[in-house]
Each structure stands twice: as structure tokens, then as C-alpha cells.
Amino acid sequence: MGMQWMREELEDLAFKVLNPEARNSIIRRFLTLQRESGDVVHKITADIRHELDKVGIEATVYGRAKKPWRAVPGRFKDYISQPKSNGYRSIHTTVSGRDGKRVEVQIRTREMHEVAEAGVAAHWSYREGVRAQNPFAVDPARWVASLTERLDEGDHDEFLEHVKLEMYSDQVFCFTPKGDVIQLPRGATPLDFAYAIHTRIGNSTVSAKVDGIRVPLWTRLKNGQSVEIITAEGQLPQSSWIDIVTTGRAKAAIRRSLREEDRGRFVKLGQELARAAFDHVGKKATDKALRTAAKMLGLGDETELLARLGSAEIAARRVVETLYPELARATLPEVDSARPVVGLSDDQAFRRAPCCQPLPGERIVGITYRGKGIVAHSIDCPALAEFEDQTERWVDLSWHSGRHAAVNTVSIDLTIANDAGVLGRICTLIGEQKANISDLTFTDRKPDFYRLLVDVDLRDVEHLHMVMTALEAETDVAQVSRHRNLSRKP
């Protein structure tokens, strides 16, 4: 990408800060070697320039060479006929130079050098203010698009793996039966070849032919081979394919397919587990009930809930208890309903504010009213705003610990379907939660829906959550919320 200079500078600055002693040691060693042997790079550069001038070749020498020294066997690489995916082209070789020192030589044209130095940024090169076309520069938009293709799943590890594999691996070039060239990293297999053509082809691969001969899918491809992919409808990727393929694209596609396949199987199993668990308590595992449970458990939707049920990450019993919890807590001492709070003197009367209807388990504060004693408000009650400048009227209160009687009335705002039997089921549902309906008022009537206020006598805030959760899970309930009315303030 043309940012190697920045990387080197950042590394040097970081090295200087993080380990200054080690950096200084390296610099001292470098200066010592330079005094002993002189500027080797300068000498080698001069030698190369002299040899090139002798044969009439015009070139710029940056510090690497070949003739008249012997080449080091096995150190020749041709990136011109086999360029890297980011457009890099060059001939690499290593020779034994002055005093037997090994010297790496890189040979390339000026346009190739621009790509080597600037990477894909060479696509925008200018000379004397005029846009210069570089035939070797890779289109940055296409290159970035190929790199970010694997980011759709949000898996950064897979993206990094792809970048490493595709940018820094040697390449092989294979042909389709129609003669199209497919470029792959060295060590790629027919599966990599299939996924390079299209994900659908890769996913449905059953076998492959290389140069007309059927070969195993783990066969390593070589330059110039013709590859034919054989597919079958209904074939799906196998988990063992992850260890066979080399390219990041293939690995990402296989992992994605395996996740989807496992998810589908887990969802089906989760549906059966949920149905059995809900039937056991006489309930239906409706989509709305499962969606409500998923929301309470912090999951995205009911499908994710079912997938986790099927994979045993969540027990079906936990889902049922989330929606319809049984009172299985240990026996606690009964709290006197006439004196349910801490902070009152013996002669002070107490009652709950009708505007916010606080419940045991919620934070409260007391306000003194002439002739009414202490009235407890929820800490977030809007009515408290008018007492901000009357701190002498505030009383620090808290609920007694223990089991409170179900005598604390709370209003619930409900919107239900206008259908036969719905209201009866709603009342039964509230009763099943051991809550008593003390009043019921219709506030709006429409052809399809009714809106009503239901006053329910509850123990505490946990009891309220149980009732509201059960109502939310009911298919015929369109909306449920706690109702507070500031006009009813003391």
C-alpha cells in the first residue's frame, strides 16, 4: 500500500522508546562494522553501475546486484511472470559479492519499481503534474474490495488471515477447462480453486480433475495445471475442509457454511426442546413467548434463543422459568403490611404515593405531608421535583427485608385483541401469577383492540415483573406497560 516507510519509521521510534538500550547497542554494532569494512552498499552499487555501463544498459542502482558474482543456488524468484496479488513484480536473486558477502539483487523496470515502492498507490502516480498510466499498478478499488470481501461476517481474524495469505505467499497459476487463469497462493488445492471461481461452486464440490486425472481434494496444485471441479446438488462443506484449503476466501466461506448448517440443526432441536418444556407447564411455545424470553435473556431474537437451546448453551427449564417463574425461594419472615418500611418513628403514619405506586424492592424516599404523615415516593417520581427546595420535608426510607403481603396496588396499561375470550384469559393469566385484580377500567375501544387499565395487588417489584412478563408472552396482548399518573399525586 506504499506505507512501508511509515511502518519502518514507527517501528524505529517505538524501539527507541520501548528498548533504548537494545537500539543503541545495534547502532553501535552497525557503526563498528561500517568502520571495519567501509560503506559496503556504496561499493557494491558502484560495482554494479560500472558493469552496467560496460554493456550499455541504462539503469538506476539502489544497492543490490548480480554479475560478475556467482548466484547462490535456490535463491532465484520470478515475480514478473508470477506477480503478487498487490501487483508487485520483480526478479529476485542472491549472489556472493565482495569478500564473499551475500547480496540480494532485485531487477525490475521503472514502472515496476513504482509499484514496489508505492504499492497500490502507484495507480495514482503523476509525472510533472500529469497523470501517468502504470500498466503494472493494481486498481486500488478492486484490490481493497477483494480484501474486504471477507469482512461481511465481522470476523477480523479471518480478514487478517486472508491478507497474510494473499499478499505474502508465492503464487501459482492454474487454468479452468475453458482456459481462464485462476491465480492462487502456492500450496493451494482444488478446493481453493473452486472457491476462487465462486462460493457456490466451492460449497458443492465433490471431487476434482487435474490435467484430466481425478485427484483427491487435498492435492497441491502446480503452475500451469488445468483444473476441473465436479459438483453435486445437495453437497455441503465438511469441517475437515478447513485444514485442506489455503486461501482466506475459502476458509471464510467454509466456516460461514458450517455455522449456518449447525445453526439450522440447533434451531430445529431447540424448537422440540422448547415445545416439550412449555407443554410440561401447560403453556405454548409461541413465537411471541420465545421472543419475550430472548429479550429477557439478552439475546437478539427467538431464533438465537432456539439455537442456544439446541446447542445446550441454555437449558429449556431456564427459558420457562424466565417467563413463568415459580416461587421457589426460601421462606422469609412476613413483613407487617402496616409498617413495611424502615425509617419511621412509632407515631408517624405511612402510605404509598398513588402517583408512582412504589413497590418493595424499589428505591424510595419519604415526603412529609400536613395531616397525611409520611408518603413514600419512588426515587424517580416526577412529583419529587416540587420538593427540591424543601429538604426538611424529606425522610430517608427503605423497605423491610422479608416477604411482603400482596397488598401493594399497581396499575398496568394493557392493549389486547378484541376477540372472544381474550379478557378472560388475561385475568386467568394474572391469577396464575398469584396476583389479584382489584379494579379494571376500559380506556379505549376499537374494532380490533381494547385498551384498559388493570389494578393488580402485588408483593414486590419482582412480582410485578413476573406478571408483566407473562402478559408480554401472551399472543393476544399487543402492549403492556406500568401506568403512572402524576395527577394522582398527594
Coordinates of C-alpha atoms in Angstrom, one line a residue:
M1 CA 0.0 0.0 0.0
G2 CA 3.0 2.3 -0.2
M3 CA 3.3 2.7 3.6
Q4 CA 6.4 0.6 4.3
W5 CA 8.4 3.8 5.0
M6 CA 5.8 4.7 7.7
R7 CA 6.0 1.3 9.2
E8 CA 9.8 1.4 9.4
E9 CA 9.8 4.8 11.0
L10 CA 7.1 3.9 13.5
E11 CA 9.0 0.7 14.4
D12 CA 12.2 2.6 14.9
L13 CA 10.5 5.3 17.1
A14 CA 8.8 2.6 19.2
F15 CA 12.0 0.7 19.5
K16 CA 13.7 3.8 20.7
V17 CA 11.1 4.4 23.4
L18 CA 10.4 0.8 24.5
N19 CA 14.0 -0.6 24.5
P20 CA 16.5 2.3 24.1
E21 CA 19.5 0.2 25.3
A22 CA 19.0 -2.5 22.7
R23 CA 18.6 0.0 20.0
N24 CA 21.8 1.8 21.0
S25 CA 23.6 -1.5 21.0
I26 CA 22.5 -2.2 17.5
I27 CA 23.5 1.2 16.3
R28 CA 27.0 0.9 17.9
R29 CA 27.4 -2.5 16.2
F30 CA 26.4 -1.1 12.9
L31 CA 28.9 1.8 13.2
T32 CA 31.7 -0.6 14.2
L33 CA 31.0 -2.8 11.1
Q34 CA 30.9 0.3 8.9
R35 CA 34.3 1.4 10.2
E36 CA 35.8 -2.0 9.6
S37 CA 34.5 -2.7 6.1
G38 CA 33.5 0.8 4.9
D39 CA 30.2 1.5 3.1
V40 CA 29.6 -1.9 1.5
V41 CA 26.4 -0.9 -0.1
H42 CA 28.1 2.1 -1.8
K43 CA 30.9 0.0 -3.1
I44 CA 28.5 -2.7 -4.4
T45 CA 26.4 -0.1 -6.0
A46 CA 29.4 1.4 -7.8
D47 CA 30.4 -2.1 -9.0
I48 CA 27.0 -2.7 -10.4
R49 CA 26.9 0.7 -12.1
H50 CA 30.3 0.0 -13.7
E51 CA 29.3 -3.4 -15.1
L52 CA 26.0 -2.0 -16.5
D53 CA 27.8 0.9 -18.2
K54 CA 30.3 -1.5 -19.8
V55 CA 27.4 -3.3 -21.6
G56 CA 25.5 -0.1 -22.3
I57 CA 22.5 -0.7 -20.0
E58 CA 20.9 2.4 -18.6
A59 CA 19.6 1.7 -15.1
T60 CA 19.3 3.2 -11.6
V61 CA 21.1 1.2 -8.9
Y62 CA 19.7 1.4 -5.4
G63 CA 22.0 -1.0 -3.7
R64 CA 21.5 -4.7 -4.9
A65 CA 23.4 -6.5 -7.6
K66 CA 24.3 -9.7 -9.7
K67 CA 27.1 -10.1 -12.3
P68 CA 30.1 -10.6 -12.0
W69 CA 29.4 -12.6 -8.9
R70 CA 28.2 -16.2 -8.6
A71 CA 24.5 -16.8 -7.9
V72 CA 23.5 -18.5 -4.7
P73 CA 21.6 -21.8 -5.6
G74 CA 17.9 -21.9 -4.7
R75 CA 17.6 -18.1 -4.2
F76 CA 16.0 -17.1 -7.6
K77 CA 12.4 -15.9 -7.6
D78 CA 10.5 -14.7 -10.6
Y79 CA 7.7 -12.3 -9.6
I80 CA 7.4 -10.9 -13.1
S81 CA 5.7 -13.9 -14.7
Q82 CA 4.0 -14.7 -11.4
P83 CA 3.2 -11.3 -9.8
K84 CA 1.9 -11.0 -6.3
S85 CA -1.8 -10.1 -5.8
N86 CA -0.9 -6.5 -4.9
G87 CA 0.8 -6.0 -8.3
Y88 CA 4.4 -6.5 -7.1
R89 CA 6.7 -7.6 -10.0
S90 CA 10.5 -8.1 -9.8
I91 CA 13.3 -10.6 -10.3
H92 CA 14.9 -11.6 -7.0
T93 CA 18.2 -13.4 -6.8
T94 CA 21.1 -13.6 -4.3
V95 CA 24.7 -13.6 -5.3
S96 CA 28.1 -13.9 -3.5
G97 CA 29.6 -10.5 -3.7
R98 CA 32.6 -8.6 -2.4
D99 CA 34.6 -10.6 0.2
G100 CA 32.1 -13.4 -0.1
K101 CA 29.2 -11.4 1.4
R102 CA 25.8 -12.4 0.1
V103 CA 23.9 -9.6 -1.7
E104 CA 20.3 -9.7 -2.7
V105 CA 19.5 -8.3 -6.2
Q106 CA 16.1 -7.1 -7.3
I107 CA 15.7 -6.3 -11.0
R108 CA 12.7 -4.5 -12.4
T109 CA 11.6 -1.7 -14.7
R110 CA 10.9 1.8 -13.5
E111 CA 7.1 1.2 -13.6
M112 CA 7.5 -2.0 -11.6
H113 CA 9.7 -0.1 -9.1
E114 CA 6.9 2.5 -8.6
V115 CA 4.5 -0.4 -7.6
A116 CA 7.2 -1.9 -5.4
E117 CA 7.7 1.4 -3.5
A118 CA 4.1 2.8 -3.5
G119 CA 2.1 -0.5 -3.7
V120 CA -1.5 0.0 -5.0
A121 CA -1.0 3.8 -4.5
A122 CA 1.1 3.7 -7.7
H123 CA -2.2 3.7 -9.5
W124 CA -2.4 7.4 -8.9
S125 CA 1.2 8.3 -9.9
Y126 CA 1.8 11.6 -11.6
R127 CA 4.8 12.9 -13.5
E128 CA 5.3 16.7 -14.0
G129 CA 1.7 17.3 -12.9
V130 CA 0.2 14.8 -15.5
R131 CA -1.5 11.5 -14.5
A132 CA 0.8 8.7 -15.6
Q133 CA -0.6 5.3 -16.5
N134 CA 1.3 2.5 -14.9
P135 CA 0.5 -0.9 -16.6
F136 CA 1.6 -2.8 -13.6
A137 CA -0.4 -0.9 -10.9
V138 CA -3.4 -2.8 -9.4
D139 CA -6.7 -1.0 -9.4
P140 CA -6.9 0.1 -5.7
A141 CA -10.7 -0.1 -5.6
R142 CA -10.7 -3.7 -6.9
W143 CA -7.8 -4.7 -4.6
V144 CA -9.5 -3.2 -1.5
A145 CA -12.8 -4.8 -2.4
S146 CA -11.1 -8.2 -2.7
L147 CA -9.6 -7.8 0.8
T148 CA -12.7 -6.6 2.5
E149 CA -14.9 -9.3 0.9
R150 CA -14.3 -11.4 4.0
L151 CA -15.3 -8.6 6.4
D152 CA -19.1 -9.3 5.8
E153 CA -19.1 -11.7 8.8
G154 CA -17.3 -9.2 11.0
D155 CA -14.5 -11.7 11.7
H156 CA -11.3 -9.7 11.9
D157 CA -9.2 -12.8 12.5
E158 CA -10.3 -14.3 9.2
F159 CA -9.7 -10.9 7.4
L160 CA -6.1 -10.8 8.8
E161 CA -5.5 -14.4 7.8
H162 CA -6.7 -13.6 4.3
V163 CA -4.4 -10.6 4.0
K164 CA -1.4 -12.5 5.2
L165 CA -2.1 -15.4 2.9
E166 CA -2.9 -13.5 -0.3
M167 CA -0.3 -10.7 0.0
Y168 CA 2.8 -12.6 1.2
S169 CA 2.6 -16.0 -0.4
D170 CA 4.1 -17.1 -3.7
Q171 CA 1.5 -17.7 -6.4
V172 CA 0.5 -20.5 -8.7
F173 CA -1.5 -20.0 -11.9
C174 CA -4.0 -22.7 -13.0
F175 CA -6.5 -22.9 -15.8
T176 CA -10.2 -23.7 -16.0
P177 CA -11.4 -26.1 -18.7
K178 CA -12.3 -23.0 -20.7
G179 CA -8.8 -21.6 -20.4
D180 CA -9.4 -18.9 -17.8
V181 CA -6.5 -18.2 -15.5
I182 CA -7.0 -18.6 -11.7
Q183 CA -4.3 -17.1 -9.5
L184 CA -3.8 -18.8 -6.1
P185 CA -1.2 -18.9 -3.3
R186 CA 1.4 -21.6 -3.6
G187 CA 0.1 -24.7 -1.8
A188 CA -3.5 -24.2 -2.9
T189 CA -5.7 -27.1 -3.5
P190 CA -8.6 -27.8 -5.9
L191 CA -11.0 -26.6 -3.2
D192 CA -9.2 -23.2 -3.2
F193 CA -9.6 -23.2 -6.9
A194 CA -13.3 -23.9 -6.7
Y195 CA -13.9 -21.2 -4.1
A196 CA -11.8 -18.7 -6.2
I197 CA -14.3 -19.2 -9.0
H198 CA -17.5 -18.9 -6.9
T199 CA -18.5 -19.7 -3.3
R200 CA -21.5 -21.7 -4.6
I201 CA -19.1 -23.9 -6.6
G202 CA -16.8 -24.4 -3.7
N203 CA -19.6 -25.4 -1.3
S204 CA -20.9 -28.0 -3.8
T205 CA -17.6 -29.5 -4.7
V206 CA -17.4 -33.4 -4.5
S207 CA -14.2 -34.1 -6.5
A208 CA -11.7 -32.6 -9.0
K209 CA -9.7 -33.5 -12.0
V210 CA -6.2 -32.0 -12.6
D211 CA -4.9 -32.3 -16.2
G212 CA -7.8 -34.8 -16.8
I213 CA -6.9 -37.1 -13.9
R214 CA -9.2 -37.4 -10.9
V215 CA -7.2 -36.4 -7.7
P216 CA -8.0 -36.0 -4.0
L217 CA -9.3 -32.6 -2.9
W218 CA -6.2 -32.1 -0.8
T219 CA -3.8 -32.3 -3.8
R220 CA -1.4 -29.3 -4.0
L221 CA -1.7 -27.5 -7.3
K222 CA 1.2 -26.6 -9.5
N223 CA 1.8 -23.9 -12.1
G224 CA 0.1 -24.4 -15.5
Q225 CA -2.2 -27.2 -14.4
S226 CA -5.8 -27.4 -15.8
V227 CA -8.3 -28.0 -13.0
E228 CA -11.9 -29.2 -13.5
I229 CA -14.3 -29.0 -10.5
I230 CA -17.0 -31.6 -10.2
T231 CA -20.1 -30.5 -8.2
A232 CA -23.2 -32.2 -6.9
E233 CA -26.5 -30.7 -5.8
G234 CA -27.0 -31.0 -2.1
Q235 CA -23.3 -31.3 -1.3
L236 CA -22.2 -29.2 1.7
P237 CA -18.8 -28.2 3.0
Q238 CA -17.2 -30.6 5.5
S239 CA -15.4 -29.5 8.7
S240 CA -12.2 -31.3 7.5
W241 CA -12.1 -28.8 4.6
I242 CA -10.8 -26.1 6.9
D243 CA -7.4 -28.0 7.1
I244 CA -7.3 -28.6 3.4
V245 CA -7.7 -25.1 1.9
T246 CA -5.1 -22.4 2.0
T247 CA -6.8 -19.2 0.9
G248 CA -8.6 -16.9 3.4
R249 CA -11.5 -16.7 1.0
A250 CA -12.1 -20.5 1.1
K251 CA -11.6 -20.7 4.8
A252 CA -14.1 -17.9 5.5
A253 CA -16.7 -19.4 3.1
I254 CA -16.4 -22.9 4.7
R255 CA -16.7 -21.5 8.2
R256 CA -19.7 -19.5 7.3
S257 CA -21.4 -22.5 5.7
L258 CA -20.6 -24.7 8.7
R259 CA -22.1 -22.1 11.1
E260 CA -25.3 -21.9 9.1
E261 CA -25.6 -25.6 8.8
D262 CA -25.0 -26.1 12.6
R263 CA -27.4 -23.3 13.4
G264 CA -30.2 -24.8 11.3
R265 CA -29.8 -28.1 13.1
F266 CA -29.6 -26.5 16.5
V267 CA -32.7 -24.4 15.8
K268 CA -34.8 -27.5 15.0
L269 CA -33.6 -29.3 18.1
G270 CA -34.3 -26.1 20.2
Q271 CA -37.9 -26.0 18.9
E272 CA -38.5 -29.5 20.1
L273 CA -36.9 -28.9 23.5
A274 CA -38.9 -25.6 23.9
R275 CA -42.2 -27.3 22.9
A276 CA -41.6 -30.1 25.4
A277 CA -40.6 -27.8 28.2
F278 CA -43.6 -25.4 27.7
D279 CA -46.0 -28.4 27.4
H280 CA -44.8 -29.6 30.7
V281 CA -46.1 -26.5 32.4
G282 CA -49.2 -26.2 30.3
K283 CA -48.0 -23.4 28.1
K284 CA -47.5 -22.9 24.4
A285 CA -44.0 -22.1 23.0
T286 CA -45.3 -19.4 20.7
D287 CA -43.1 -17.1 18.7
K288 CA -44.1 -14.2 20.9
A289 CA -43.3 -16.1 24.1
L290 CA -39.9 -17.1 22.8
R291 CA -39.2 -13.6 21.6
T292 CA -40.1 -12.2 25.0
A293 CA -37.8 -14.8 26.7
A294 CA -35.0 -14.0 24.3
K295 CA -35.3 -10.3 25.1
M296 CA -35.2 -11.0 28.9
L297 CA -32.2 -13.2 28.5
G298 CA -30.3 -10.5 26.5
L299 CA -30.4 -12.4 23.1
G300 CA -31.1 -11.0 19.7
D301 CA -34.3 -12.8 18.8
E302 CA -36.2 -16.1 19.2
T303 CA -34.1 -17.8 16.5
E304 CA -30.9 -17.2 18.5
L305 CA -32.7 -18.5 21.6
L306 CA -33.7 -21.7 19.9
A307 CA -30.1 -22.2 18.5
R308 CA -28.7 -21.9 22.0
L309 CA -31.3 -24.3 23.3
G310 CA -30.4 -26.8 20.7
S311 CA -26.6 -26.4 21.3
A312 CA -27.2 -26.9 25.1
E313 CA -25.9 -23.4 25.9
I314 CA -29.2 -22.6 27.6
A315 CA -31.5 -25.1 29.4
A316 CA -35.1 -25.2 28.3
R317 CA -36.0 -25.1 32.0
R318 CA -34.3 -21.7 32.3
V319 CA -36.4 -20.3 29.5
V320 CA -39.7 -21.5 31.1
E321 CA -38.6 -20.2 34.5
T322 CA -37.7 -16.8 32.9
L323 CA -41.3 -16.4 31.6
Y324 CA -43.2 -18.2 34.3
P325 CA -41.0 -18.3 37.5
E326 CA -42.2 -20.5 40.4
L327 CA -41.9 -19.2 43.9
A328 CA -39.1 -21.4 44.9
R329 CA -37.2 -19.0 47.2
A330 CA -36.6 -19.9 50.8
T331 CA -39.2 -18.9 53.4
L332 CA -38.7 -15.4 54.6
P333 CA -40.3 -13.6 57.6
E334 CA -43.6 -11.9 56.8
V335 CA -43.4 -8.1 56.8
D336 CA -46.1 -6.1 58.6
S337 CA -48.1 -4.5 55.8
A338 CA -49.0 -1.6 58.0
R339 CA -45.3 -0.8 58.7
P340 CA -43.4 -2.1 55.6
V341 CA -40.6 0.5 55.7
V342 CA -37.6 1.3 57.8
G343 CA -37.1 4.9 58.9
L344 CA -40.4 5.8 60.5
S345 CA -41.0 6.7 64.1
D346 CA -43.7 5.0 66.1
D347 CA -46.1 7.9 65.8
Q348 CA -45.7 8.5 62.1
A349 CA -48.3 7.3 59.7
F350 CA -47.3 5.9 56.3
R351 CA -48.8 5.2 52.9
R352 CA -47.6 4.7 49.3
A353 CA -47.8 7.6 46.8
P354 CA -50.7 7.0 44.4
C355 CA -48.9 8.8 41.6
C356 CA -45.9 6.4 41.3
Q357 CA -47.1 3.4 43.3
P358 CA -43.7 2.3 44.6
L359 CA -43.2 -1.4 45.3
P360 CA -40.9 -3.2 47.8
G361 CA -37.6 -3.7 46.0
E362 CA -37.6 -0.2 44.5
R363 CA -35.6 2.7 45.9
I364 CA -38.0 5.1 47.8
V365 CA -37.9 8.4 49.7
G366 CA -40.5 9.8 52.2
I367 CA -42.1 13.2 52.0
T368 CA -44.0 14.6 54.9
Y369 CA -47.5 16.0 54.2
R370 CA -49.5 18.0 56.6
G371 CA -52.3 15.8 58.0
K372 CA -51.2 12.8 55.9
G373 CA -48.0 11.7 57.6
I374 CA -45.2 10.2 55.5
V375 CA -45.9 9.4 51.9
A376 CA -43.3 7.1 50.1
H377 CA -42.4 8.0 46.5
S378 CA -40.2 6.1 44.0
I379 CA -36.9 7.8 43.8
D380 CA -37.6 8.6 40.1
C381 CA -41.1 10.0 40.7
P382 CA -41.6 13.3 38.8
A383 CA -43.6 14.7 41.7
L384 CA -40.4 15.0 43.8
A385 CA -39.3 17.9 41.7
E386 CA -41.6 20.4 43.6
F387 CA -39.8 19.5 46.9
E388 CA -36.2 20.1 45.7
D389 CA -36.0 23.3 47.8
Q390 CA -37.8 21.8 50.8
T391 CA -35.2 19.4 52.1
E392 CA -36.7 19.5 55.6
R393 CA -39.7 17.5 54.3
W394 CA -37.5 14.6 53.0
V395 CA -37.3 11.4 55.0
D396 CA -34.8 8.6 54.4
L397 CA -36.8 5.4 53.9
S398 CA -36.2 1.8 52.8
W399 CA -38.3 -1.3 52.6
H400 CA -38.1 -4.0 55.3
S401 CA -36.4 -7.2 54.1
G402 CA -38.6 -10.3 54.0
R403 CA -41.8 -11.5 52.4
H404 CA -44.3 -8.7 51.7
A405 CA -48.0 -9.3 51.5
A406 CA -49.7 -8.9 48.1
V407 CA -51.4 -5.7 49.1
N408 CA -49.5 -3.1 47.0
T409 CA -51.7 -2.0 44.2
V410 CA -50.1 -1.1 40.8
S411 CA -51.8 0.0 37.6
I412 CA -50.9 -1.8 34.4
D413 CA -51.8 -0.4 31.0
L414 CA -52.9 -3.1 28.5
T415 CA -53.8 -3.2 24.9
I416 CA -55.5 -6.5 24.0
A417 CA -57.1 -8.0 20.9
N418 CA -60.9 -7.5 20.7
D419 CA -61.8 -11.2 20.4
A420 CA -63.9 -13.6 22.3
G421 CA -62.4 -15.0 25.5
V422 CA -59.3 -12.8 25.4
L423 CA -60.1 -10.8 28.5
G424 CA -60.9 -14.0 30.4
R425 CA -57.6 -15.5 29.5
I426 CA -55.8 -12.3 30.6
C427 CA -57.5 -12.4 34.0
T428 CA -56.7 -16.1 34.4
L429 CA -53.1 -15.4 33.4
I430 CA -52.7 -12.7 36.1
G431 CA -54.3 -15.0 38.7
E432 CA -51.9 -17.8 37.8
Q433 CA -49.1 -15.4 38.9
K434 CA -50.8 -15.3 42.4
A435 CA -51.8 -11.7 41.8
N436 CA -55.3 -10.3 42.5
I437 CA -57.2 -7.9 40.2
S438 CA -58.7 -5.1 42.3
D439 CA -60.0 -2.9 39.5
L440 CA -60.3 -2.9 35.7
T441 CA -61.2 0.1 33.5
F442 CA -61.6 0.3 29.7
T443 CA -59.9 3.5 28.4
D444 CA -60.4 3.0 24.7
R445 CA -62.4 0.7 22.5
K446 CA -61.6 0.0 18.8
P447 CA -62.9 -2.6 16.4
D448 CA -59.7 -4.7 16.7
F449 CA -58.3 -3.7 20.1
Y450 CA -59.2 -2.7 23.6
R451 CA -57.1 -0.6 25.9
L452 CA -57.6 -0.9 29.6
L453 CA -56.1 -0.2 33.0
V454 CA -55.9 -3.1 35.3
D455 CA -55.1 -2.5 39.0
V456 CA -53.2 -5.5 40.4
D457 CA -52.3 -6.2 44.1
L458 CA -48.7 -7.4 44.2
R459 CA -46.0 -8.3 46.7
D460 CA -43.0 -6.5 45.3
V461 CA -41.3 -5.4 42.1
E462 CA -40.2 -8.9 41.3
H463 CA -43.9 -10.0 41.4
L464 CA -44.7 -7.1 39.0
H465 CA -42.0 -8.3 36.6
M466 CA -43.5 -11.8 36.7
V467 CA -47.0 -10.6 35.8
M468 CA -45.8 -8.3 33.1
T469 CA -43.6 -10.9 31.6
A470 CA -46.4 -13.4 31.5
L471 CA -48.6 -10.8 29.8
E472 CA -46.0 -9.9 27.2
A473 CA -45.7 -13.6 26.3
E474 CA -49.4 -13.8 25.6
T475 CA -50.2 -13.7 21.9
D476 CA -53.3 -11.6 22.2
V477 CA -51.6 -8.9 24.2
A478 CA -50.3 -6.1 21.9
Q479 CA -48.8 -3.8 24.5
V480 CA -48.2 -3.9 28.3
S481 CA -46.6 -1.2 30.5
R482 CA -46.7 0.1 34.0
H483 CA -49.1 3.0 34.4
R484 CA -48.2 6.1 36.4
N485 CA -50.4 9.1 36.8
L486 CA -48.9 12.4 38.1
S487 CA -52.4 13.9 38.5
R488 CA -52.9 11.5 41.4
K489 CA -50.1 12.9 43.5
P490 CA -50.9 13.6 47.2

